[in-house]
CSV table of C-alpha atoms and ligand atoms in Angstrom, one decimal:
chain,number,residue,atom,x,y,z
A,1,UNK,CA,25.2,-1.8,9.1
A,2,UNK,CA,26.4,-0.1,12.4
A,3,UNK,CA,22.3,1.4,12.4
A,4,UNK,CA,21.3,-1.9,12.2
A,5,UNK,CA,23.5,-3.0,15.3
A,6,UNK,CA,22.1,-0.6,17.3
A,7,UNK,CA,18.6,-1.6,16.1
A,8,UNK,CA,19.6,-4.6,17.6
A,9,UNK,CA,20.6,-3.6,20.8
A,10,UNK,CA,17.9,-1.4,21.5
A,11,UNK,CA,15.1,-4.0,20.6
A,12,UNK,CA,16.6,-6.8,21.6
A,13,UNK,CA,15.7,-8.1,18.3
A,14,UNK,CA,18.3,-9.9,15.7
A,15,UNK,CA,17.4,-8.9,11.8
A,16,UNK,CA,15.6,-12.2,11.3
A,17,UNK,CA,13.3,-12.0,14.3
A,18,UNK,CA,11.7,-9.1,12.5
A,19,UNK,CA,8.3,-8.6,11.6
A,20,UNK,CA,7.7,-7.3,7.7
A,21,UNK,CA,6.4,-4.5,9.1
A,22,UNK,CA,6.4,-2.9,12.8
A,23,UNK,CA,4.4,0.1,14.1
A,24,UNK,CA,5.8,0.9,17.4
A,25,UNK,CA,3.8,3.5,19.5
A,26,UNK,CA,2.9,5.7,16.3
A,27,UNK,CA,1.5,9.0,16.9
A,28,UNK,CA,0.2,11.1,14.3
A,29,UNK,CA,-1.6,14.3,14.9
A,30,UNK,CA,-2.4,16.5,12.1
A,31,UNK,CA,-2.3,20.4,13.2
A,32,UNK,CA,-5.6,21.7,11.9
A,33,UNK,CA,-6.6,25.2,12.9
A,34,UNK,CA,-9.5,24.0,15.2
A,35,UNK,CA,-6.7,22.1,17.5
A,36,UNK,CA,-4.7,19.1,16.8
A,37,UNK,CA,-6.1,16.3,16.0
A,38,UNK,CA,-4.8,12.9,17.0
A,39,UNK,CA,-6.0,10.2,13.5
A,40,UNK,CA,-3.4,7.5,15.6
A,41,UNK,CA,-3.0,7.3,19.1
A,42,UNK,CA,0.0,4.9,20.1
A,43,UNK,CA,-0.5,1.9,17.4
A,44,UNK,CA,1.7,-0.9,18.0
A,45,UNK,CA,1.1,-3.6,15.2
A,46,UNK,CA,3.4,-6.4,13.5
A,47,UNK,CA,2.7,-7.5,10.3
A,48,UNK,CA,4.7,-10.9,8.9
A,49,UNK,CA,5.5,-11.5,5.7
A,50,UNK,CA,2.8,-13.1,3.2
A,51,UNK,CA,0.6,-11.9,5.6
A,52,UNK,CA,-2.9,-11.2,4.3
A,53,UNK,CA,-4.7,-8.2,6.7
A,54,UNK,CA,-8.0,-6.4,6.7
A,55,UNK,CA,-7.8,-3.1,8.4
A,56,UNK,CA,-11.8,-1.7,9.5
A,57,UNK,CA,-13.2,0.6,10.8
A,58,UNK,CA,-15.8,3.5,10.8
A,59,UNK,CA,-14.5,6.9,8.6
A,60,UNK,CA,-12.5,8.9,10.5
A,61,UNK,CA,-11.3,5.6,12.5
A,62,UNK,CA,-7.5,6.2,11.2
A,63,UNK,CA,-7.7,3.6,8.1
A,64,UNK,CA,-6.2,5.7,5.6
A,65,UNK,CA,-3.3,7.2,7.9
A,66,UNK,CA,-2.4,3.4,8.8
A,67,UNK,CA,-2.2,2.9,5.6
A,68,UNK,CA,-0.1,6.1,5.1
A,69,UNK,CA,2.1,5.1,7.6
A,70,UNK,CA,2.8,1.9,6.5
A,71,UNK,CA,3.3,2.8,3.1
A,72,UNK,CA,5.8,5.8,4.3
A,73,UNK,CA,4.3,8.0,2.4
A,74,UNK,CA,3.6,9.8,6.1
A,75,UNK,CA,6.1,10.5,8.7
A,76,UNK,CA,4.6,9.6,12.3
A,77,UNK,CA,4.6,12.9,14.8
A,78,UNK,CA,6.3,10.0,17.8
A,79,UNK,CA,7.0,6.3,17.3
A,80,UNK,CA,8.8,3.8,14.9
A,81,UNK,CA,8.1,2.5,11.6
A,82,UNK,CA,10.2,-0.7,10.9
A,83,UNK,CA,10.2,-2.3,7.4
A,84,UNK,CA,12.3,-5.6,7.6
A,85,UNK,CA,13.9,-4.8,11.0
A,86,UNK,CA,15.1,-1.0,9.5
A,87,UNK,CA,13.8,2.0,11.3
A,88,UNK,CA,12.2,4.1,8.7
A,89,UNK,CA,12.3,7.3,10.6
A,90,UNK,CA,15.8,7.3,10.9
A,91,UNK,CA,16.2,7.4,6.8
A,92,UNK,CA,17.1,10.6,4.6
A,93,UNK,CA,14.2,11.5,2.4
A,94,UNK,CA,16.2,9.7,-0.7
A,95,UNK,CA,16.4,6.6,1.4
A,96,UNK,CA,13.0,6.6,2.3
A,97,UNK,CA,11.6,7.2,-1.4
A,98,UNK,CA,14.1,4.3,-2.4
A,99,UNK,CA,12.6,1.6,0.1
A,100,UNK,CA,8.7,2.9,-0.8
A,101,UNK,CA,9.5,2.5,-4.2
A,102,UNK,CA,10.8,-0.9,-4.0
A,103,UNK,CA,8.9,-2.6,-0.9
A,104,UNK,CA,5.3,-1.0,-1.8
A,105,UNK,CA,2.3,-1.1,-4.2
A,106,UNK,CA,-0.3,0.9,-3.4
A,107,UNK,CA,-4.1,1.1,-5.1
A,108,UNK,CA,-7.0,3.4,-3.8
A,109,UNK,CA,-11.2,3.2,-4.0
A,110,UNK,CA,-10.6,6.5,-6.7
A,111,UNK,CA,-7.5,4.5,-8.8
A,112,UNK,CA,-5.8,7.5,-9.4
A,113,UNK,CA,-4.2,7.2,-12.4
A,114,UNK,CA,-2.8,10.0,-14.7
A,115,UNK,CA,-5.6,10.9,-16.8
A,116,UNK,CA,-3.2,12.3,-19.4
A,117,UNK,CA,-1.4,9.0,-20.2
A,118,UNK,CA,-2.5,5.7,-21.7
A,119,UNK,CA,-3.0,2.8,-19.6
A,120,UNK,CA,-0.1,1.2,-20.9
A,121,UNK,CA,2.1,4.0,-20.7
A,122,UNK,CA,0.5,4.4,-16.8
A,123,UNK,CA,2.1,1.6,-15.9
A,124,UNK,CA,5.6,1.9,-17.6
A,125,UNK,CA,5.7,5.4,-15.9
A,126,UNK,CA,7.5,3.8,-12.1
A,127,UNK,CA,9.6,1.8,-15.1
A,128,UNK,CA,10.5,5.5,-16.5
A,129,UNK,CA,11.0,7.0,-12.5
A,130,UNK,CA,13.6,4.3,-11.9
A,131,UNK,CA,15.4,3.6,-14.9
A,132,UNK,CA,15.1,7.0,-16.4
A,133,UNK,CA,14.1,5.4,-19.1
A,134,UNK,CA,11.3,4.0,-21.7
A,135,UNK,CA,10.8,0.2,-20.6
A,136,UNK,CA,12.5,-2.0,-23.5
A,137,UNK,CA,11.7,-5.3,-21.1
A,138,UNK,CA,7.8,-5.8,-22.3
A,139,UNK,CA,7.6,-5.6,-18.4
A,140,UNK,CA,5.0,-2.9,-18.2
A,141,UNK,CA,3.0,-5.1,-20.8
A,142,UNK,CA,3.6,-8.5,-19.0
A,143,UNK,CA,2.2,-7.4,-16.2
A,144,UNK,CA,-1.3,-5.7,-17.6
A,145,UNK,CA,-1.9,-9.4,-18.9
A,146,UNK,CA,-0.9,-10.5,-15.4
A,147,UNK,CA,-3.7,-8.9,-14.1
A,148,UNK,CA,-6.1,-9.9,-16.9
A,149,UNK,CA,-6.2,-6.1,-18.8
A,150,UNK,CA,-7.4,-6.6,-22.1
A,151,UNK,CA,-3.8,-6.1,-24.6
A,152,UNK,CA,-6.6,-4.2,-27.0
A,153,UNK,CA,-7.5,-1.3,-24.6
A,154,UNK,CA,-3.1,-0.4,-23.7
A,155,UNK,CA,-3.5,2.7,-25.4
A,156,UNK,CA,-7.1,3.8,-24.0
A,157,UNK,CA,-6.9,6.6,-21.6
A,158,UNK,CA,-8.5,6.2,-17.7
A,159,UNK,CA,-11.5,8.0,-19.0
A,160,UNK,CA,-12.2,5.3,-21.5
A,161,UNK,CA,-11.7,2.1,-18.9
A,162,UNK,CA,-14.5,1.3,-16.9
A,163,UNK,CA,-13.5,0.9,-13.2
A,164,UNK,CA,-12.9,-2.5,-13.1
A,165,UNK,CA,-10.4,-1.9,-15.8
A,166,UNK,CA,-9.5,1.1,-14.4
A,167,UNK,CA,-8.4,-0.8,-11.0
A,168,UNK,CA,-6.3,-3.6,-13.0
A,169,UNK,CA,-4.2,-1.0,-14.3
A,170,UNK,CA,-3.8,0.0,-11.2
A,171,UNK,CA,-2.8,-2.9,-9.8
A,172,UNK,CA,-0.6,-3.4,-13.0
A,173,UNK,CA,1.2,0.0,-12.2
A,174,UNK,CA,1.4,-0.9,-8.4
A,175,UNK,CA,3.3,-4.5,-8.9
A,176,UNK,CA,5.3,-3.4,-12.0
A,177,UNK,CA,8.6,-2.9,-9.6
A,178,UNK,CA,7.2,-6.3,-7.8
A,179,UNK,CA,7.0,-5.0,-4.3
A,180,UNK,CA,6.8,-7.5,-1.2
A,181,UNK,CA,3.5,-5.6,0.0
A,182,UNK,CA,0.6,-4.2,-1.7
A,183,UNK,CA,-1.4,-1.8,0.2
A,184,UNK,CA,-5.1,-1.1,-1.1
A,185,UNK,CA,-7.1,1.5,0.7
A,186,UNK,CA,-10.8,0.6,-0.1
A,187,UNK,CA,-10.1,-1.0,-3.3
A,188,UNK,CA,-13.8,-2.3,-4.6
A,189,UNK,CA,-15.1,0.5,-2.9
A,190,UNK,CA,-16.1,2.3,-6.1
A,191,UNK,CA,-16.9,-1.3,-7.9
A,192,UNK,CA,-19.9,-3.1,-8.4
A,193,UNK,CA,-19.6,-6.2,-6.4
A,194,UNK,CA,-19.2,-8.9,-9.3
A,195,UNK,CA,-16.3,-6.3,-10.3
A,196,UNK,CA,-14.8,-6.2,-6.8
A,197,UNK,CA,-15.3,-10.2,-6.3
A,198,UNK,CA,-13.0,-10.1,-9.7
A,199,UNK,CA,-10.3,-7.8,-7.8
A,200,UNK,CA,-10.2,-9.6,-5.0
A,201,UNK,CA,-9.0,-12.4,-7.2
A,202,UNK,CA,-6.1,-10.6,-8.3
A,203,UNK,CA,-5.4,-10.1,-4.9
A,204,UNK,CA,-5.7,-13.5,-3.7
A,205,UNK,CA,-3.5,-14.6,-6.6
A,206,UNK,CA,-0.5,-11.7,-5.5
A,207,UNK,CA,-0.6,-13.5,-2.0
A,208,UNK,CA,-0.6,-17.0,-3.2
A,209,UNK,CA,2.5,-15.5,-4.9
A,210,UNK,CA,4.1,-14.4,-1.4
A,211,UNK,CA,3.1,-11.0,-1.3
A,212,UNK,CA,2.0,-9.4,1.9
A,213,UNK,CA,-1.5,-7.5,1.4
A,214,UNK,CA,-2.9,-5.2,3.5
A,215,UNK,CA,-6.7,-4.6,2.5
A,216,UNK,CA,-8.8,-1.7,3.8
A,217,UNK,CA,-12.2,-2.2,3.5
A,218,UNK,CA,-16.2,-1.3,5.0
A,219,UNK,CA,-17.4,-4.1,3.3
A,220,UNK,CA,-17.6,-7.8,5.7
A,221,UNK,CA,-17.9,-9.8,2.8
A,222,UNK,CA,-14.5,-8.0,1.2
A,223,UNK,CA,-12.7,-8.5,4.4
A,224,UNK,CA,-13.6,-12.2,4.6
A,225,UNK,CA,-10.4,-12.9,2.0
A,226,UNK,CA,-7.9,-11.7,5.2
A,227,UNK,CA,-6.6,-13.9,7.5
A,228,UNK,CA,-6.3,-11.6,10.0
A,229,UNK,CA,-8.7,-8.3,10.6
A,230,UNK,CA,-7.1,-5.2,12.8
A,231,UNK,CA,-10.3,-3.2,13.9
A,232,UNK,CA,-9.4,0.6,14.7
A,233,UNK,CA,-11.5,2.6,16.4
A,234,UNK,CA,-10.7,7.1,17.0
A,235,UNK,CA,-7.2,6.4,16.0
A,236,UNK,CA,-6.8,3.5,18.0
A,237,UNK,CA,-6.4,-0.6,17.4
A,238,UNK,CA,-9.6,-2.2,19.0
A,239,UNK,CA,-9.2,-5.7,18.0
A,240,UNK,CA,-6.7,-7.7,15.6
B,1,ADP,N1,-4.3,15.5,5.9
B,1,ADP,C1,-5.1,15.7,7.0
B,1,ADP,N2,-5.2,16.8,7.6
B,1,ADP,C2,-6.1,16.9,8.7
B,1,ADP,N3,-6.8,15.9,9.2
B,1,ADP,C3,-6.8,14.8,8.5
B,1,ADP,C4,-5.9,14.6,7.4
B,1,ADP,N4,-6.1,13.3,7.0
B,1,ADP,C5,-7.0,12.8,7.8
B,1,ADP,N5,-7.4,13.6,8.7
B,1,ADP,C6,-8.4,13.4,9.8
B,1,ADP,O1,-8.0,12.2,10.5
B,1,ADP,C7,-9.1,11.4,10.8
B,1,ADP,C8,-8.8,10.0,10.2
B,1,ADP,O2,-8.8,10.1,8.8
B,1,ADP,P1,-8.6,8.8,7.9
B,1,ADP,O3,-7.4,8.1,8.3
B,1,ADP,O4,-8.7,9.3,6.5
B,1,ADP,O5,-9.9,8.0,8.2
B,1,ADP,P2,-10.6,6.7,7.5
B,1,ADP,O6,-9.7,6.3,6.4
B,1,ADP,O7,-10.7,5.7,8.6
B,1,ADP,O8,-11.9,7.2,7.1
B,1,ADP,C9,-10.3,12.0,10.2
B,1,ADP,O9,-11.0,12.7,11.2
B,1,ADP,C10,-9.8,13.0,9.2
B,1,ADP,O10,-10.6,14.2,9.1
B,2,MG,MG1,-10.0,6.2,4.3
C-alpha cells in the first residue's frame, strides 16, 4: 500500500484515475553486436479498460515489443509500465509473473501451442501452473466450447487442428484464467480470411464481455473491429 501512495504522489494520480494500462516514456534497446538498437523510443500511451485497440505498422516498426511490453513479458531499458495504477517495474520477478498471469491472455500469428499435448490438455496446462493441479472444474473444457472448439477434436494434437482450430485453442488457453486483457500479435495472420473473419468474432464477443483487446495487425480490414488504431513508426507512436 505505502508503493501505491507514493505512486500517488509522484503522478498526481489517485488509484481510480488510472488508465488500464500506461506506457510512460518506455525505452527499449536491444544490444545486438552491430550497436544497439532502439525497437521503442519514448512511448507514452494509455489504454482504458474495455478498450478495443489496433496497433500498425510496417515490420520492424516496434509492434511486437509494444506488445511485449504490455504484456510484461519484457522489462523496458527506461520508463514505466503501469497496470491498474501499479508500476510494474518496481515488482520482484514473482510479483511480476503473478499479475501477467492473472491480467493477460496472449495469442500469436504462429499459435504456439505445445505440440506434445492435446488441445484439451493445452488449455488446462495455465490451470495445472496455478493450481498445481489437474483441473477438476470442467473449466478448461467450458471454455474450448466458449470459443466454439469442436468437444470431438479435445484430444487431437496441434498437428491435427487446422489453424483456425489451432487459434481457438489458443484463445481457449489464453482466457482460461479470465484475464482483463487479451493481447494478440497478428492473430489471422496465418488464416485464410473467412477463418480470420471467424476469429475476429471471438474477439468481438471477449470485448462485448468487458475485456480490453489489444490487436496487432497488417491487415486494414482486421483493424477496422478497433475503436482506436495506434500507428508506430521506427519505434515510435505516429498517430493514435
Ligand atoms: N530480441 C531481439 N533482439 C534484437 N533485436 C530485436 C529483438 N526483437 C526485435 N528486434 C528488432 O527490433 C525491431 C522491432 O521488432 P518488432 O517489434 O518485432 O517489429 P514488428 O513486430 O513491428 O515487425 C526490429 O528491427 C527487430 O529486428
Ligand atoms: Mg511483430
Amino acid at each position: 500500500m505505502v508503493e501505491i501512495k507514493v505512486e500517488e504522489a509522484l503522478t498526481g494520480l489517485s488509484m481510480s484515475e488510472f488508465p488500464l494500462i500506461r506506457l510512460a516514456d518506455v525505452t527499449k534497446v536491444y544490444h545486438l553486436e552491430s550497436g544497439d538498437f532502439k525497437a521503442l523510443d519514448h512511448v507514452s500511451l494509455d489504454i482504458n479498460d474495455n478498450e478495443f485497440v489496433a496497433i500498425m505498422g510496417p515490420s520492424g516498426s516496434g509492434k511486437s515489443t509494444i506488445m511485449n511490453q504490455l504484456g510484461i513479458l519484457d522489462i523496458p531499458t527506461s520508463g514505466e509500465l503501469y497496470i491498474e495504477g501499479k508500476n510494474v517495474s518496481n515488482m520482484t520477478n514473482l510479483e511480476r509473473t503473478h499479475i501477467r498471469r492473472d491480467t493477460v491472455g496472449y495469442i500469436f500469428q504462429k499459435f504456439y501451442l505445445i505440440p506434445l499435448l492435446s488441445a484439451y490438455e493445452n488449455v488446462e496446462y495455465p490451470l495445472i501452473l496455478k493450481y498445481k493441479k489437474r483441473d477438476t472444474t470442467g473449466k478448461a473444457a467450458a471454455v474450448l466450447k466458449s470459443v466454439g472448439f469442436d468437444e470431438e477434436l479435445s484430444a487431437h494434437r496441434p498437428n491435427q487442428l487446422s489453424g483456425g482450430q489451432q487459434q481457438r485453442v489458443a484463445i481457449a488457453r489464453a482466457l482460461v484464467n479470465d484475464p482483463k486483457i487479451m493481447l494478440c500479435d497478428e492473430p489471422t495472420g496465418n488464416l485464410d480470411r473467412k477463418t480470420g473473419f471467424q476469429i475476429m468474432d471471438i474477439l468481438v464477443g471477449l470485448h462485448n464481455e468487458g475485456k480490453t483487446v489489444i490487436l496487432v495487425t497488417h491487415d486494414p480490414k482486421i483493424a477496422e473491429y478497433a475503436h482506436r488504431i495506434i500507428e508506430l513508426e521506427d519505434g515510435r507512436i505516429v498517430a493514435s
